[in-house]
PDB file of C-alpha atoms in Angstrom:
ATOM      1  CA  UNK X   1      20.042  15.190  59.500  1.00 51.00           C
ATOM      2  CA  UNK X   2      18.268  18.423  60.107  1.00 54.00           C
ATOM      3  CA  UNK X   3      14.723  18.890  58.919  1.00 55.00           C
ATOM      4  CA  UNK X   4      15.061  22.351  57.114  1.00 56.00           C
ATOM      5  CA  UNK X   5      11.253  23.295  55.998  1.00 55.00           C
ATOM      6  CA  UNK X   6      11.231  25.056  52.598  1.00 56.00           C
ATOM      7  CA  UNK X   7       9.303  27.948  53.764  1.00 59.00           C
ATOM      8  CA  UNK X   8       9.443  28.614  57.378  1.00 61.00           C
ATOM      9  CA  UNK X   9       6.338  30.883  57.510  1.00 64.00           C
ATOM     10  CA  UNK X  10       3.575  28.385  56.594  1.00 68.00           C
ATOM     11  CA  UNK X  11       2.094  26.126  58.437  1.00 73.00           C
ATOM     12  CA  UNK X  12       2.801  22.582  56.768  1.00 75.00           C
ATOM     13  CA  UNK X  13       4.952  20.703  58.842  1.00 79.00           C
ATOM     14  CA  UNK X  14       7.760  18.457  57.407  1.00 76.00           C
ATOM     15  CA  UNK X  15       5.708  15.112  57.832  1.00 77.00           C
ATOM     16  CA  UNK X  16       2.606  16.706  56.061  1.00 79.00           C
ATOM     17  CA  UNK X  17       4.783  17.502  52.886  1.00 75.00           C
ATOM     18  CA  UNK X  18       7.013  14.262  52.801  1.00 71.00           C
ATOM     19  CA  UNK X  19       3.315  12.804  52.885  1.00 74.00           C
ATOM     20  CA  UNK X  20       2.220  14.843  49.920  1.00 74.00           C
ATOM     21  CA  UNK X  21       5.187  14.419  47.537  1.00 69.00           C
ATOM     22  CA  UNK X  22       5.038  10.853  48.500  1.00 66.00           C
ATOM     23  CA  UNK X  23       1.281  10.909  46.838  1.00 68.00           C
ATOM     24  CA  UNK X  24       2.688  13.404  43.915  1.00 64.00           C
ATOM     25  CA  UNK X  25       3.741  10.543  41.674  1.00 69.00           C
ATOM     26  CA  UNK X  26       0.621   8.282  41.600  1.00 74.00           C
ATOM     27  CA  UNK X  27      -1.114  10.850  39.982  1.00 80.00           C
ATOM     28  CA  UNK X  28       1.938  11.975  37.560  1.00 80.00           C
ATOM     29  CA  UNK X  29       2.260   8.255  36.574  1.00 79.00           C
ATOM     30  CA  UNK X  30      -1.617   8.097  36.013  1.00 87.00           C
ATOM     31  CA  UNK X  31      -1.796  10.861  33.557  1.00 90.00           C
ATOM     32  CA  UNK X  32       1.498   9.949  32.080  1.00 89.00           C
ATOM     33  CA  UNK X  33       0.603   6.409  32.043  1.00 90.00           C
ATOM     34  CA  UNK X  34      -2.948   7.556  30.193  1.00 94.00           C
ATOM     35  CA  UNK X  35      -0.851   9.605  28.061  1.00 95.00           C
ATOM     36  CA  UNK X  36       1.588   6.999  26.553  1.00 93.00           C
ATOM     37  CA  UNK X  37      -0.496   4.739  26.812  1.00 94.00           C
ATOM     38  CA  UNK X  38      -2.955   6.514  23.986  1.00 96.00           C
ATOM     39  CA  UNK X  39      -0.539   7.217  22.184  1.00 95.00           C
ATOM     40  CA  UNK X  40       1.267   3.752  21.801  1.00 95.00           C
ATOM     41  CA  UNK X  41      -2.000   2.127  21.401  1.00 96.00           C
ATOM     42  CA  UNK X  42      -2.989   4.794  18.536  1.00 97.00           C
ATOM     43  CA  UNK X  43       0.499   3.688  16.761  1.00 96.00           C
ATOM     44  CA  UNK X  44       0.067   0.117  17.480  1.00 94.00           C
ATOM     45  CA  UNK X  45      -3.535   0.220  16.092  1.00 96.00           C
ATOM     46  CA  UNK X  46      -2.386   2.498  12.662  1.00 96.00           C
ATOM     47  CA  UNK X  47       0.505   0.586  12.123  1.00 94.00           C
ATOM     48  CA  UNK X  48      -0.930  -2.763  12.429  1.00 93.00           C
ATOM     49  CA  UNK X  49      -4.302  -1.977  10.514  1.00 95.00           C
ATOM     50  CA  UNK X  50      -3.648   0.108   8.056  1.00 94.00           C
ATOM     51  CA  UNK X  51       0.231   0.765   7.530  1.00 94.00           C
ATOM     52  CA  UNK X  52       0.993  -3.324   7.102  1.00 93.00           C
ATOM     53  CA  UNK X  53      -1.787  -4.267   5.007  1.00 92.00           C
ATOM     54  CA  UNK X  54      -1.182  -1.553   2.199  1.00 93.00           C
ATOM     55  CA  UNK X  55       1.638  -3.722   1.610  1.00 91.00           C
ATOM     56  CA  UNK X  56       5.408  -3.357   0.496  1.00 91.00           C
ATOM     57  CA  UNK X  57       6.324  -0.579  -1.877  1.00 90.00           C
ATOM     58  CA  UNK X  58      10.172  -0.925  -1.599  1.00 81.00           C
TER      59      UNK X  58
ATOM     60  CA  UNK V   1      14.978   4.990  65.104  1.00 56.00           C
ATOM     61  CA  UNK V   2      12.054   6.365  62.389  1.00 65.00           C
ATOM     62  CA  UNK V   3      13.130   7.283  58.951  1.00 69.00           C
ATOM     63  CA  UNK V   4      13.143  10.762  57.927  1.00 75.00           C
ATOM     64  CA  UNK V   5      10.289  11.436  55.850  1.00 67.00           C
ATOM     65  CA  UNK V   6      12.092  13.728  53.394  1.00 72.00           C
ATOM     66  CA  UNK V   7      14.473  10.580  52.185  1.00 77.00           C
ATOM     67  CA  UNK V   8      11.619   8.111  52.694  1.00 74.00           C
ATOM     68  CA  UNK V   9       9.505  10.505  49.679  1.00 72.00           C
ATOM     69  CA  UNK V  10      12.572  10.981  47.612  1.00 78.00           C
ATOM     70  CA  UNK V  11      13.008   6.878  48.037  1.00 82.00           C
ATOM     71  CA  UNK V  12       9.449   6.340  46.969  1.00 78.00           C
ATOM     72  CA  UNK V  13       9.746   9.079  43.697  1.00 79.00           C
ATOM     73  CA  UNK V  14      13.592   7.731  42.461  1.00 85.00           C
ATOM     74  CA  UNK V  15      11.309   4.509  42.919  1.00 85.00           C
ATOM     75  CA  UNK V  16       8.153   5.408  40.819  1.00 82.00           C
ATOM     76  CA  UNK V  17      10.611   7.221  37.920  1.00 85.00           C
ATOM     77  CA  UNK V  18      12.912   4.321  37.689  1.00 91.00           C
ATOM     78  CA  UNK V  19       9.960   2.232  37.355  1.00 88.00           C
ATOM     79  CA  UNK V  20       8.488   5.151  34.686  1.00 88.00           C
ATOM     80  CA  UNK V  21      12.137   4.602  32.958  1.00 92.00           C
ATOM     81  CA  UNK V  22      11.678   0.784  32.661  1.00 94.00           C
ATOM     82  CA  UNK V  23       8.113   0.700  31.348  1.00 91.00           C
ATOM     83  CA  UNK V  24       9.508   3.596  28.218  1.00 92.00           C
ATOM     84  CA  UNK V  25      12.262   1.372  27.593  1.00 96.00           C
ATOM     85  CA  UNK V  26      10.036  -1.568  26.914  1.00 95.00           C
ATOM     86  CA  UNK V  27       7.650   0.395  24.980  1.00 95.00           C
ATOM     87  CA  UNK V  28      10.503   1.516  22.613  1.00 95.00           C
ATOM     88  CA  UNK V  29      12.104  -1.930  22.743  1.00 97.00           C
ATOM     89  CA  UNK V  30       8.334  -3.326  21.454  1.00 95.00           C
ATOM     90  CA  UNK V  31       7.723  -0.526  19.177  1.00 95.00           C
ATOM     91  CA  UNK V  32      11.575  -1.267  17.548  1.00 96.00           C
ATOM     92  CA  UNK V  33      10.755  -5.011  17.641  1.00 96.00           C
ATOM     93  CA  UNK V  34       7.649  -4.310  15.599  1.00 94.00           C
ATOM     94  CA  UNK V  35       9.253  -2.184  13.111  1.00 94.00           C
ATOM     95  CA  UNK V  36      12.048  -4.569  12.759  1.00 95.00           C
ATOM     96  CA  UNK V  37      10.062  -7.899  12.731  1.00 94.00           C
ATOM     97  CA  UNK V  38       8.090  -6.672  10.140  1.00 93.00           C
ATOM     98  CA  UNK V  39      11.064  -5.376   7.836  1.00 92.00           C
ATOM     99  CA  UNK V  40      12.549  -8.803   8.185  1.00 93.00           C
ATOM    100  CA  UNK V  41       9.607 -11.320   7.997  1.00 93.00           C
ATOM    101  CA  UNK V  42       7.556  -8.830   5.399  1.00 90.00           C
ATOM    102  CA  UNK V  43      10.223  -6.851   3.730  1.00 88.00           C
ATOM    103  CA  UNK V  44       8.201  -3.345   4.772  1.00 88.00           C
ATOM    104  CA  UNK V  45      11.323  -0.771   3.981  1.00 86.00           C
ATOM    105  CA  UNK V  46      11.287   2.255   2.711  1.00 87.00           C
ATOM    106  CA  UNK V  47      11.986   2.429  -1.369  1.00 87.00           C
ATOM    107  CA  UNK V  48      15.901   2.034  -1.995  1.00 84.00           C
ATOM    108  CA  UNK V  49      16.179   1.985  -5.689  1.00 86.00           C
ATOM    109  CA  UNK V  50      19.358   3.681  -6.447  1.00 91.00           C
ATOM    110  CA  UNK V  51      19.212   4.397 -10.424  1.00 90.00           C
ATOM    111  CA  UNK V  52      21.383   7.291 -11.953  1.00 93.00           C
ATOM    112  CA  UNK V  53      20.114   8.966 -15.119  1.00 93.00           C
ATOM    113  CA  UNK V  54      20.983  12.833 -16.633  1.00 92.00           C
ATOM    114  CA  UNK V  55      18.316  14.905 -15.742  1.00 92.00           C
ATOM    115  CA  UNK V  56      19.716  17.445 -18.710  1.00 92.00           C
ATOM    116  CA  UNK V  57      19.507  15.219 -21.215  1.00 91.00           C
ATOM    117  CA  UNK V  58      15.634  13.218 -19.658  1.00 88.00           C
ATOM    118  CA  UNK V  59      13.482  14.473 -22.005  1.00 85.00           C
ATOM    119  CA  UNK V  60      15.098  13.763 -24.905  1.00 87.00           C
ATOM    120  CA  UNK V  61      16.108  10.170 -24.983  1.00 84.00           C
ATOM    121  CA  UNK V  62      15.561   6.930 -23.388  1.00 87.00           C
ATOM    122  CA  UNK V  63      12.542   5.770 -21.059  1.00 91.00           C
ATOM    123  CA  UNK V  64      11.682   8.985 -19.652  1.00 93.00           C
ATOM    124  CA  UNK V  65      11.167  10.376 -23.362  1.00 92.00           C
ATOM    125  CA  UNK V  66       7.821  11.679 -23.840  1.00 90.00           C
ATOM    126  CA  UNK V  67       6.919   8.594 -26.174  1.00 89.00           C
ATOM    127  CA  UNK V  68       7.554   6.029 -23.116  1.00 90.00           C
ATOM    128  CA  UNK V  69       5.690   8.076 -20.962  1.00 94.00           C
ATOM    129  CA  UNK V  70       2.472   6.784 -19.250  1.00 93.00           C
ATOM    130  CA  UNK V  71       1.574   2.959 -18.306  1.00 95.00           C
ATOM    131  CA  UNK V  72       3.141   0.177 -20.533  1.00 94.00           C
ATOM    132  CA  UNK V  73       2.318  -3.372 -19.959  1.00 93.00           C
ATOM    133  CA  UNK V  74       5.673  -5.263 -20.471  1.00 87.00           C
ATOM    134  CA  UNK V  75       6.097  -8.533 -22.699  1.00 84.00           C
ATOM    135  CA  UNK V  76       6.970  -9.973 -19.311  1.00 84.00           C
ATOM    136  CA  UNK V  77       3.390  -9.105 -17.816  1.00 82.00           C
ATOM    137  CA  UNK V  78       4.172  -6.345 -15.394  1.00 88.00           C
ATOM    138  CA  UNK V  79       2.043  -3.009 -15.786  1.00 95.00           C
ATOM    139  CA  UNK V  80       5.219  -0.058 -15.196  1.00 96.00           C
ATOM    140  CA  UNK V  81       3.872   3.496 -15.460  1.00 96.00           C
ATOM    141  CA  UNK V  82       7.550   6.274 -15.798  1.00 96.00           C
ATOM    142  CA  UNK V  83       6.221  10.021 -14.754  1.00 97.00           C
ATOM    143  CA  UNK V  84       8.118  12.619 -14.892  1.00 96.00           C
ATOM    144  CA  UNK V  85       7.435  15.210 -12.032  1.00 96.00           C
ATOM    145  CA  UNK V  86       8.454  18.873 -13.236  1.00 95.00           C
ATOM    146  CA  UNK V  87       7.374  22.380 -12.074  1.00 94.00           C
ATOM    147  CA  UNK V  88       4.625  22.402 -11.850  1.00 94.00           C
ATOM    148  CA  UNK V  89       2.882  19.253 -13.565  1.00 95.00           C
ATOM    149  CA  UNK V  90       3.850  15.290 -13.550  1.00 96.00           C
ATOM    150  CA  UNK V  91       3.971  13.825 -17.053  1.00 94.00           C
ATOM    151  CA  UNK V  92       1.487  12.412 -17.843  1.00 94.00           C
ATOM    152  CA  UNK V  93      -1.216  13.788 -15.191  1.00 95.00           C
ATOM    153  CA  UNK V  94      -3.442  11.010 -15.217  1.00 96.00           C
ATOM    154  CA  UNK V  95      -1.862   6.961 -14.188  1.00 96.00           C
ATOM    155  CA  UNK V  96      -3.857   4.386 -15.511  1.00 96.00           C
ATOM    156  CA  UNK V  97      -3.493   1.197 -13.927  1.00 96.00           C
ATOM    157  CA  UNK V  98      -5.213  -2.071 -12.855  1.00 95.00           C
ATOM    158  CA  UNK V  99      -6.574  -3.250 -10.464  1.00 95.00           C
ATOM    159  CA  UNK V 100      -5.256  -6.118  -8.045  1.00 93.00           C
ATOM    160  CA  UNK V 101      -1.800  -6.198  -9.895  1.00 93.00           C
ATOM    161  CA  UNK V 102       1.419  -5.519  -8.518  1.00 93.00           C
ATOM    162  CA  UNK V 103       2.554  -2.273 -10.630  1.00 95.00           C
ATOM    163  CA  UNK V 104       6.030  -0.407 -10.399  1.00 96.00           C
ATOM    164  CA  UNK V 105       5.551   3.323 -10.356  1.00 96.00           C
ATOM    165  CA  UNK V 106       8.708   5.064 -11.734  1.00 96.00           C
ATOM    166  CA  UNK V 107       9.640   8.693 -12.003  1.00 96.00           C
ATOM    167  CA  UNK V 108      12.430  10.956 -12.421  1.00 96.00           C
ATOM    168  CA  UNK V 109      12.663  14.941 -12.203  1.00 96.00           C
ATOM    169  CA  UNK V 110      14.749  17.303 -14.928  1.00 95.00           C
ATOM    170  CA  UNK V 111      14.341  19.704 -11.941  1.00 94.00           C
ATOM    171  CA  UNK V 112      14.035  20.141  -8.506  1.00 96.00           C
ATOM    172  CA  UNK V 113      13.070  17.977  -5.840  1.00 97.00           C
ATOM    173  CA  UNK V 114       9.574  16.914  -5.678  1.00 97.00           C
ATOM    174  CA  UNK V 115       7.653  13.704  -3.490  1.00 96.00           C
ATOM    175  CA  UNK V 116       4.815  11.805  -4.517  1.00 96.00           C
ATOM    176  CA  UNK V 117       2.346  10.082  -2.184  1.00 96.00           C
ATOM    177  CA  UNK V 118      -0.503   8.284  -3.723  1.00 96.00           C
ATOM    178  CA  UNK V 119      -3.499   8.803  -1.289  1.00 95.00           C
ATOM    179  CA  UNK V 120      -4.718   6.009   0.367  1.00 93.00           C
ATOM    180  CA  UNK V 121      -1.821   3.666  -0.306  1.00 94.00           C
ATOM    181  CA  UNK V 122       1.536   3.464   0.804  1.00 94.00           C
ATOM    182  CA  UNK V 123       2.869   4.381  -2.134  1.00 95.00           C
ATOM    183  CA  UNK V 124       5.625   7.693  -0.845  1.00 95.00           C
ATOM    184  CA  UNK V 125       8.542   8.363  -2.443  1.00 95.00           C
ATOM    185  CA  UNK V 126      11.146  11.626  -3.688  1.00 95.00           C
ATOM    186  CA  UNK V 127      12.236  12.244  -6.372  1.00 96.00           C
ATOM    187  CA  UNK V 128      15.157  13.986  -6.979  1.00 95.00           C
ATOM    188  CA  UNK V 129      17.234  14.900  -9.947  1.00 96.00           C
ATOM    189  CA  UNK V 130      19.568  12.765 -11.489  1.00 94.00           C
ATOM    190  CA  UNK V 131      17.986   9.695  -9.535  1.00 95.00           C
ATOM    191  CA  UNK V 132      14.841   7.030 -10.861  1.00 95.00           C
ATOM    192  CA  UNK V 133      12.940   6.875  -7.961  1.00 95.00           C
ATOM    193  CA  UNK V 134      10.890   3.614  -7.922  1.00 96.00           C
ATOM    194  CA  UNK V 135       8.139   2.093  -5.962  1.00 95.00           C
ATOM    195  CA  UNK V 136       5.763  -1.047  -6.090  1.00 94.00           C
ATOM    196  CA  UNK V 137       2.407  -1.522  -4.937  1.00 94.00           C
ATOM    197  CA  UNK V 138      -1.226  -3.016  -5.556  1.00 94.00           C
ATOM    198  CA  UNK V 139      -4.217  -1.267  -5.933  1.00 95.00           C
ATOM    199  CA  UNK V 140      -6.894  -2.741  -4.194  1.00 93.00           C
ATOM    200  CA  UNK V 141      -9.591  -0.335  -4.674  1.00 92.00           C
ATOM    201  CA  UNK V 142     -10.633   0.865  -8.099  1.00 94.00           C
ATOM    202  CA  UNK V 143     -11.187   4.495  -8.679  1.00 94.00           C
ATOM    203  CA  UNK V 144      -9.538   7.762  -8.964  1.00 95.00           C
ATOM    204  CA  UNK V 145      -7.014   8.497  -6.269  1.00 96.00           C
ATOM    205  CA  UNK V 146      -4.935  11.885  -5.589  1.00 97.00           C
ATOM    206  CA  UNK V 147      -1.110  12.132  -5.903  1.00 97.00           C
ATOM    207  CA  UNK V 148      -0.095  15.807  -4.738  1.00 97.00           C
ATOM    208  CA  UNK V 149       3.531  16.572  -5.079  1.00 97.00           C
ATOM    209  CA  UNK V 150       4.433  16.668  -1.298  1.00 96.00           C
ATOM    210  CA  UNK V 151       7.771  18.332  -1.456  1.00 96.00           C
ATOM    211  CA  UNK V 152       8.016  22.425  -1.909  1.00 96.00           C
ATOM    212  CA  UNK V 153       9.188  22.970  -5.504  1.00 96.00           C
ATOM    213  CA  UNK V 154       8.008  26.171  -6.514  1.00 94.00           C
ATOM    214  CA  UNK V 155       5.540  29.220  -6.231  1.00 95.00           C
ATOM    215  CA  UNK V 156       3.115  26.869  -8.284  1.00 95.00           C
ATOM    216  CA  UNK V 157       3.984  23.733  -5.629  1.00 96.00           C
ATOM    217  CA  UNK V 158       0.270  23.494  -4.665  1.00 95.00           C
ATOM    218  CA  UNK V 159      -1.155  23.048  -8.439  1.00 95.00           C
ATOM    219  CA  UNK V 160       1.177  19.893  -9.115  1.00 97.00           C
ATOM    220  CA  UNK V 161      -1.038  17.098  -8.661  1.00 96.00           C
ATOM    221  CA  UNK V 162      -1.813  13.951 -11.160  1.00 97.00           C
ATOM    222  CA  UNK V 163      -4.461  11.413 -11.041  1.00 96.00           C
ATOM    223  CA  UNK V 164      -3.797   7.793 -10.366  1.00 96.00           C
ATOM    224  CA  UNK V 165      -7.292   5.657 -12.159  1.00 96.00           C
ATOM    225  CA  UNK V 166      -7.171   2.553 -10.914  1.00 96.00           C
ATOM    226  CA  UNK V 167      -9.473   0.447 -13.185  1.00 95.00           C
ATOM    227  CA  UNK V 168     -10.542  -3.121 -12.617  1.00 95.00           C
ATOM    228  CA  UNK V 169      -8.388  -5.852 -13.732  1.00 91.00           C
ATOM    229  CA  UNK V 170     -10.603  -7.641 -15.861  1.00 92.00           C
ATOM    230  CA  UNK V 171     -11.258  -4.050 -17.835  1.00 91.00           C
ATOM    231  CA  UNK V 172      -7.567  -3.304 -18.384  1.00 90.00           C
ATOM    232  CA  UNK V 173      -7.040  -3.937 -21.997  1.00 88.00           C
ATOM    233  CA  UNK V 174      -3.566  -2.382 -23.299  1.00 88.00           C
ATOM    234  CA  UNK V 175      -2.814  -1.829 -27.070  1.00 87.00           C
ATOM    235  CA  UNK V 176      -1.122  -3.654 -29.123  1.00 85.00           C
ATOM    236  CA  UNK V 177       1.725  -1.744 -28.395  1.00 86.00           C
ATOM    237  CA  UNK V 178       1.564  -2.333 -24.767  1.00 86.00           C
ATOM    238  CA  UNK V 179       0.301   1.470 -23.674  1.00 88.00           C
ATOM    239  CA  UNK V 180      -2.965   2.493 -21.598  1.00 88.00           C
ATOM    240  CA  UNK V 181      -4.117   5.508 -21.367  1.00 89.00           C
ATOM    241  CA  UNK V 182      -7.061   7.275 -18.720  1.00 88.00           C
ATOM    242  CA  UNK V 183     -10.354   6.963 -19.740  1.00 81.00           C
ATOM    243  CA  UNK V 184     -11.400  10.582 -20.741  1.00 69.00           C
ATOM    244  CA  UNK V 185     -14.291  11.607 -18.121  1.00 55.00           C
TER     245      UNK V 185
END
């Protein structure tokens, strides 16, 4: 397969940049992981501690 | 021969996002099984009394007549308060009940659609026209708590609130006739 480099006039070279968006997703999964993982444990934590024990109104 | 590096990063991100895919599943699965295991084992679902009645004719007759009104303790025992919810008031706008007892909270609307949340409980429910909308709960702290109308019914939606007084058990005396009203403040 040919390596076609996305811009031509820079100076990253294919390796450099398969290196880099190899490294992209540990930090998206980080921040996402941080991210979810508030927000589950906020729901978990409301739910369980407050929403249950107020009891049945059905 | 060595790999190209373009399809050894996409290999490594379709890897990382399918493994992103599998963790959201599970959380949803979990968050489902919660919500599910706790309908089943606790019956925690939403209110699902379905009650006709004519809101034309609710004023006039029957248990949303003024008279009935307010909290009643049954023969049976059970403290039921009916409210009607109208623009831009509920009927009556103070609750009294007890304390530590299960009560059933009824109400009906000759009007529009309102919703009724009783702060600090769980207590949330519509109610809509030509429906009894009916909910059960148990007061745990005494005092008085806020119940806003929380569905848009009007220019004058924001002034339609009543009073729930929650009064200790051992201080909720009814009438003879079974009624209670608020103590005045």
């Amino acid at each position: 397969m040919q390596m076609v480099s996305p811009d031509p006039g820079d100076e990253i070279d294919d390796a450099a940049l398969a290196s880099v968006m190899g490294d992209v997703p540990r930090g998206a999964a980080m921040l996402a992981g941080a991210a979810v993982a508030l927000l589950v444990i906020g729901w978990v934590l409301i739910y369980l501690l407050i929403f249950v024990p107020r009891g049945v109104i059905g | 021969m060595a790999e190209d590096p373009h399809a050894y990063g996409e290999r490594r991100i379709l890897r990382t996002e399918l493994r992103w895919a599998s963790l959201v599943a599970l959380l949803v699965v979990a968050i489902v099984g919660i919500v599910f295991y706790t309908a089943v084992s606790l019956g925690m679902n939403p209110p699902s009394n379905v009650e006709r009645i004519d809101p034309k004719t609710l004023h006039l007759d029957g248990e949303f007549a003024e008279h009935n009104l307010g909290t009643t303790v049954t023969p049976q025992g059970g403290v039921v308060a009916r409210i009607v919810a109208t623009q831009f008031e509920f009927l009556p706008r103070c609750i009294p009940v007890p304390s530590d007892t299960r009560v059933t909270l009824r109400f009906s609307s000759p009007d529009v659609i309102h919703g009724i949340l009783v702060t600090g409980t769980n207590v949330n429910t519509m109610v809509i026209p030509g429906y009894v909308a009916q909910v059960h709960t148990v007061f745990k702290k005494t005092g008085d708590l806020l119940m806003p109308c929380h569905e848009y019914c009007g220019l004058g939606h924001s002034e339609m609130w009543a009073t729930v007084q929650v009064v200790p058990q051992n201080e909720f005396k009814p009438g003879s006739d079974g009624r209670y009203v608020c103590a005045q403040h």
